[in-house]
């Protein structure tokens, strides 16, 4: 079964509204989680590193005010797309590691902004 | 920043043919991972390589990591339509640090 759960798997929101995507580690604690975005037929682009109890680290070119990341507990990180626009429509996926070489990925979340 | 380059970007092969996908890093890797994905779906973990010169196989897929730990290849023998998808290499350069994906290779297998 899944050890990293993302919710919702699909969401449609109106332009200008905000939408939250959750990433949960089910069987382990993760001090660090990662958020990725995938453009059509492209690879997964690392957006940011979510750090429990501290600010997220964003990759160059990713708007921190647009993509708010909160890692309030050792099992939950959230990505909030604020004032969403159609160009934010994408596939978002998170990952978490219990340590060592093991990395688990969520099943991803489809965001459609209309 | 994209520090993992994959080649080719896309590949179309006839069923039964062998193929190789390459993943090159600009610096020495700590761990190199291979995944398969259908666009917009979850990732399927294939293999993880960590030691220079390491080679692993699973069914008809073999992955190798070179001695310098900067290049990996994924080889599929006697390809089948079920092998079609996007192949991604992923890597970290120090444990616990950010994990990046390669540029991706889209594989189509024609029956």
mmCIF file with all atom_site columns, C-alpha atoms in Angstrom, chain B residues 4-107:
data_model
loop_
_atom_site.group_PDB
_atom_site.id
_atom_site.type_symbol
_atom_site.label_atom_id
_atom_site.label_alt_id
_atom_site.label_comp_id
_atom_site.label_asym_id
_atom_site.label_entity_id
_atom_site.label_seq_id
_atom_site.pdbx_PDB_ins_code
_atom_site.Cartn_x
_atom_site.Cartn_y
_atom_site.Cartn_z
_atom_site.occupancy
_atom_site.B_iso_or_equiv
_atom_site.pdbx_formal_charge
_atom_site.auth_seq_id
_atom_site.auth_comp_id
_atom_site.auth_asym_id
_atom_site.auth_atom_id
_atom_site.pdbx_PDB_model_num
ATOM 1   C CA . UNK B 1 4   ? 20.872 15.323 -15.006 1.00 0.00 ? 4   UNK B CA 1
ATOM 2   C CA . UNK B 1 5   ? 20.687 14.952 -18.756 1.00 0.00 ? 5   UNK B CA 1
ATOM 3   C CA . UNK B 1 6   ? 18.950 12.015 -20.353 1.00 0.00 ? 6   UNK B CA 1
ATOM 4   C CA . UNK B 1 7   ? 19.294 10.811 -23.901 1.00 0.00 ? 7   UNK B CA 1
ATOM 5   C CA . UNK B 1 8   ? 17.556 10.257 -26.105 1.00 0.00 ? 8   UNK B CA 1
ATOM 6   C CA . UNK B 1 9   ? 14.670 12.590 -25.352 1.00 0.00 ? 9   UNK B CA 1
ATOM 7   C CA . UNK B 1 10  ? 12.285 10.226 -27.095 1.00 0.00 ? 10  UNK B CA 1
ATOM 8   C CA . UNK B 1 11  ? 12.553 6.799  -28.584 1.00 0.00 ? 11  UNK B CA 1
ATOM 9   C CA . UNK B 1 12  ? 10.302 4.763  -30.866 1.00 0.00 ? 12  UNK B CA 1
ATOM 10  C CA . UNK B 1 13  ? 11.167 1.119  -31.279 1.00 0.00 ? 13  UNK B CA 1
ATOM 11  C CA . UNK B 1 14  ? 9.623  -1.948 -32.802 1.00 0.00 ? 14  UNK B CA 1
ATOM 12  C CA . UNK B 1 15  ? 8.459  -4.590 -30.371 1.00 0.00 ? 15  UNK B CA 1
ATOM 13  C CA . UNK B 1 16  ? 11.212 -7.086 -29.696 1.00 0.00 ? 16  UNK B CA 1
ATOM 14  C CA . UNK B 1 17  ? 14.050 -4.636 -30.207 1.00 0.00 ? 17  UNK B CA 1
ATOM 15  C CA . UNK B 1 18  ? 16.606 -3.752 -27.577 1.00 0.00 ? 18  UNK B CA 1
ATOM 16  C CA . UNK B 1 19  ? 17.142 -0.173 -26.459 1.00 0.00 ? 19  UNK B CA 1
ATOM 17  C CA . UNK B 1 20  ? 19.317 1.902  -24.159 1.00 0.00 ? 20  UNK B CA 1
ATOM 18  C CA . UNK B 1 21  ? 18.603 5.116  -22.301 1.00 0.00 ? 21  UNK B CA 1
ATOM 19  C CA . UNK B 1 22  ? 21.416 7.165  -20.815 1.00 0.00 ? 22  UNK B CA 1
ATOM 20  C CA . UNK B 1 23  ? 21.544 9.491  -17.840 1.00 0.00 ? 23  UNK B CA 1
ATOM 21  C CA . UNK B 1 24  ? 24.535 11.771 -17.317 1.00 0.00 ? 24  UNK B CA 1
ATOM 22  C CA . UNK B 1 25  ? 25.357 13.849 -14.282 1.00 0.00 ? 25  UNK B CA 1
ATOM 23  C CA . UNK B 1 26  ? 27.585 16.888 -14.223 1.00 0.00 ? 26  UNK B CA 1
ATOM 24  C CA . UNK B 1 27  ? 29.089 15.715 -10.936 1.00 0.00 ? 27  UNK B CA 1
ATOM 25  C CA . UNK B 1 28  ? 29.610 12.553 -8.929  1.00 0.00 ? 28  UNK B CA 1
ATOM 26  C CA . UNK B 1 29  ? 26.385 10.991 -7.764  1.00 0.00 ? 29  UNK B CA 1
ATOM 27  C CA . UNK B 1 30  ? 25.543 9.697  -4.325  1.00 0.00 ? 30  UNK B CA 1
ATOM 28  C CA . UNK B 1 31  ? 22.677 7.544  -5.556  1.00 0.00 ? 31  UNK B CA 1
ATOM 29  C CA . UNK B 1 32  ? 21.077 7.054  -8.943  1.00 0.00 ? 32  UNK B CA 1
ATOM 30  C CA . UNK B 1 33  ? 17.471 5.930  -9.278  1.00 0.00 ? 33  UNK B CA 1
ATOM 31  C CA . UNK B 1 34  ? 15.454 4.823  -12.290 1.00 0.00 ? 34  UNK B CA 1
ATOM 32  C CA . UNK B 1 35  ? 11.703 5.251  -12.515 1.00 0.00 ? 35  UNK B CA 1
ATOM 33  C CA . UNK B 1 36  ? 9.034  4.616  -15.074 1.00 0.00 ? 36  UNK B CA 1
ATOM 34  C CA . UNK B 1 37  ? 5.962  6.785  -15.371 1.00 0.00 ? 37  UNK B CA 1
ATOM 35  C CA . UNK B 1 38  ? 2.917  7.357  -17.457 1.00 0.00 ? 38  UNK B CA 1
ATOM 36  C CA . UNK B 1 39  ? 2.527  11.116 -17.752 1.00 0.00 ? 39  UNK B CA 1
ATOM 37  C CA . UNK B 1 40  ? 0.342  12.422 -14.951 1.00 0.00 ? 40  UNK B CA 1
ATOM 38  C CA . UNK B 1 41  ? 0.484  9.232  -12.931 1.00 0.00 ? 41  UNK B CA 1
ATOM 39  C CA . UNK B 1 42  ? 2.579  8.014  -10.051 1.00 0.00 ? 42  UNK B CA 1
ATOM 40  C CA . UNK B 1 43  ? 6.139  6.800  -10.365 1.00 0.00 ? 43  UNK B CA 1
ATOM 41  C CA . UNK B 1 44  ? 7.117  3.172  -10.630 1.00 0.00 ? 44  UNK B CA 1
ATOM 42  C CA . UNK B 1 45  ? 10.458 2.519  -8.967  1.00 0.00 ? 45  UNK B CA 1
ATOM 43  C CA . UNK B 1 46  ? 12.720 0.357  -11.112 1.00 0.00 ? 46  UNK B CA 1
ATOM 44  C CA . UNK B 1 47  ? 16.179 0.294  -9.595  1.00 0.00 ? 47  UNK B CA 1
ATOM 45  C CA . UNK B 1 48  ? 18.640 2.148  -7.440  1.00 0.00 ? 48  UNK B CA 1
ATOM 46  C CA . UNK B 1 49  ? 22.384 2.146  -7.968  1.00 0.00 ? 49  UNK B CA 1
ATOM 47  C CA . UNK B 1 50  ? 24.932 3.472  -5.567  1.00 0.00 ? 50  UNK B CA 1
ATOM 48  C CA . UNK B 1 51  ? 28.280 1.838  -6.131  1.00 0.00 ? 51  UNK B CA 1
ATOM 49  C CA . UNK B 1 52  ? 30.572 2.650  -9.015  1.00 0.00 ? 52  UNK B CA 1
ATOM 50  C CA . UNK B 1 53  ? 30.402 -0.125 -11.593 1.00 0.00 ? 53  UNK B CA 1
ATOM 51  C CA . UNK B 1 54  ? 27.210 -1.508 -10.102 1.00 0.00 ? 54  UNK B CA 1
ATOM 52  C CA . UNK B 1 55  ? 24.751 -3.318 -12.323 1.00 0.00 ? 55  UNK B CA 1
ATOM 53  C CA . UNK B 1 56  ? 21.258 -4.510 -11.481 1.00 0.00 ? 56  UNK B CA 1
ATOM 54  C CA . UNK B 1 57  ? 18.639 -6.371 -13.455 1.00 0.00 ? 57  UNK B CA 1
ATOM 55  C CA . UNK B 1 58  ? 14.940 -6.905 -13.082 1.00 0.00 ? 58  UNK B CA 1
ATOM 56  C CA . UNK B 1 59  ? 13.135 -8.962 -15.655 1.00 0.00 ? 59  UNK B CA 1
ATOM 57  C CA . UNK B 1 60  ? 14.206 -7.510 -19.006 1.00 0.00 ? 60  UNK B CA 1
ATOM 58  C CA . UNK B 1 61  ? 15.591 -4.254 -17.656 1.00 0.00 ? 61  UNK B CA 1
ATOM 59  C CA . UNK B 1 62  ? 19.233 -3.777 -16.705 1.00 0.00 ? 62  UNK B CA 1
ATOM 60  C CA . UNK B 1 63  ? 20.725 -0.642 -15.220 1.00 0.00 ? 63  UNK B CA 1
ATOM 61  C CA . UNK B 1 64  ? 24.395 0.168  -14.825 1.00 0.00 ? 64  UNK B CA 1
ATOM 62  C CA . UNK B 1 65  ? 26.315 2.910  -13.067 1.00 0.00 ? 65  UNK B CA 1
ATOM 63  C CA . UNK B 1 66  ? 29.771 3.753  -14.359 1.00 0.00 ? 66  UNK B CA 1
ATOM 64  C CA . UNK B 1 67  ? 32.885 3.619  -12.199 1.00 0.00 ? 67  UNK B CA 1
ATOM 65  C CA . UNK B 1 68  ? 33.037 7.395  -11.874 1.00 0.00 ? 68  UNK B CA 1
ATOM 66  C CA . UNK B 1 69  ? 29.401 7.481  -10.724 1.00 0.00 ? 69  UNK B CA 1
ATOM 67  C CA . UNK B 1 70  ? 28.479 10.139 -13.249 1.00 0.00 ? 70  UNK B CA 1
ATOM 68  C CA . UNK B 1 71  ? 26.685 8.152  -15.887 1.00 0.00 ? 71  UNK B CA 1
ATOM 69  C CA . UNK B 1 72  ? 24.048 5.456  -15.853 1.00 0.00 ? 72  UNK B CA 1
ATOM 70  C CA . UNK B 1 73  ? 22.415 3.470  -18.590 1.00 0.00 ? 73  UNK B CA 1
ATOM 71  C CA . UNK B 1 74  ? 19.127 1.612  -18.653 1.00 0.00 ? 74  UNK B CA 1
ATOM 72  C CA . UNK B 1 75  ? 18.884 -1.226 -21.124 1.00 0.00 ? 75  UNK B CA 1
ATOM 73  C CA . UNK B 1 76  ? 15.687 -2.980 -22.115 1.00 0.00 ? 76  UNK B CA 1
ATOM 74  C CA . UNK B 1 77  ? 15.953 -6.298 -23.873 1.00 0.00 ? 77  UNK B CA 1
ATOM 75  C CA . UNK B 1 78  ? 13.276 -7.513 -26.294 1.00 0.00 ? 78  UNK B CA 1
ATOM 76  C CA . UNK B 1 79  ? 11.009 -4.531 -25.666 1.00 0.00 ? 79  UNK B CA 1
ATOM 77  C CA . UNK B 1 80  ? 7.261  -4.974 -25.317 1.00 0.00 ? 80  UNK B CA 1
ATOM 78  C CA . UNK B 1 81  ? 4.377  -2.502 -25.539 1.00 0.00 ? 81  UNK B CA 1
ATOM 79  C CA . UNK B 1 82  ? 4.117  -2.685 -21.753 1.00 0.00 ? 82  UNK B CA 1
ATOM 80  C CA . UNK B 1 83  ? 7.532  -1.038 -21.549 1.00 0.00 ? 83  UNK B CA 1
ATOM 81  C CA . UNK B 1 84  ? 6.163  2.151  -23.095 1.00 0.00 ? 84  UNK B CA 1
ATOM 82  C CA . UNK B 1 85  ? 6.180  5.242  -20.910 1.00 0.00 ? 85  UNK B CA 1
ATOM 83  C CA . UNK B 1 86  ? 8.425  7.967  -19.611 1.00 0.00 ? 86  UNK B CA 1
ATOM 84  C CA . UNK B 1 87  ? 11.679 6.821  -18.066 1.00 0.00 ? 87  UNK B CA 1
ATOM 85  C CA . UNK B 1 88  ? 13.200 9.100  -15.489 1.00 0.00 ? 88  UNK B CA 1
ATOM 86  C CA . UNK B 1 89  ? 16.516 8.940  -13.764 1.00 0.00 ? 89  UNK B CA 1
ATOM 87  C CA . UNK B 1 90  ? 16.731 10.666 -10.432 1.00 0.00 ? 90  UNK B CA 1
ATOM 88  C CA . UNK B 1 91  ? 19.618 11.452 -8.160  1.00 0.00 ? 91  UNK B CA 1
ATOM 89  C CA . UNK B 1 92  ? 20.901 13.088 -5.072  1.00 0.00 ? 92  UNK B CA 1
ATOM 90  C CA . UNK B 1 93  ? 24.465 14.171 -4.657  1.00 0.00 ? 93  UNK B CA 1
ATOM 91  C CA . UNK B 1 94  ? 24.581 13.976 -0.882  1.00 0.00 ? 94  UNK B CA 1
ATOM 92  C CA . UNK B 1 95  ? 22.264 11.981 1.337   1.00 0.00 ? 95  UNK B CA 1
ATOM 93  C CA . UNK B 1 96  ? 19.399 14.030 2.647   1.00 0.00 ? 96  UNK B CA 1
ATOM 94  C CA . UNK B 1 97  ? 19.768 16.711 0.043   1.00 0.00 ? 97  UNK B CA 1
ATOM 95  C CA . UNK B 1 98  ? 17.424 17.623 -2.761  1.00 0.00 ? 98  UNK B CA 1
ATOM 96  C CA . UNK B 1 99  ? 16.466 14.900 -5.177  1.00 0.00 ? 99  UNK B CA 1
ATOM 97  C CA . UNK B 1 100 ? 16.392 15.886 -8.844  1.00 0.00 ? 100 UNK B CA 1
ATOM 98  C CA . UNK B 1 101 ? 15.075 14.160 -11.907 1.00 0.00 ? 101 UNK B CA 1
ATOM 99  C CA . UNK B 1 102 ? 16.655 13.861 -15.301 1.00 0.00 ? 102 UNK B CA 1
ATOM 100 C CA . UNK B 1 103 ? 15.149 15.386 -18.407 1.00 0.00 ? 103 UNK B CA 1
ATOM 101 C CA . UNK B 1 104 ? 13.183 12.230 -19.151 1.00 0.00 ? 104 UNK B CA 1
ATOM 102 C CA . UNK B 1 105 ? 12.941 9.812  -22.053 1.00 0.00 ? 105 UNK B CA 1
ATOM 103 C CA . UNK B 1 106 ? 9.642  9.019  -23.683 1.00 0.00 ? 106 UNK B CA 1
ATOM 104 C CA . UNK B 1 107 ? 9.546  5.453  -24.990 1.00 0.00 ? 107 UNK B CA 1
#
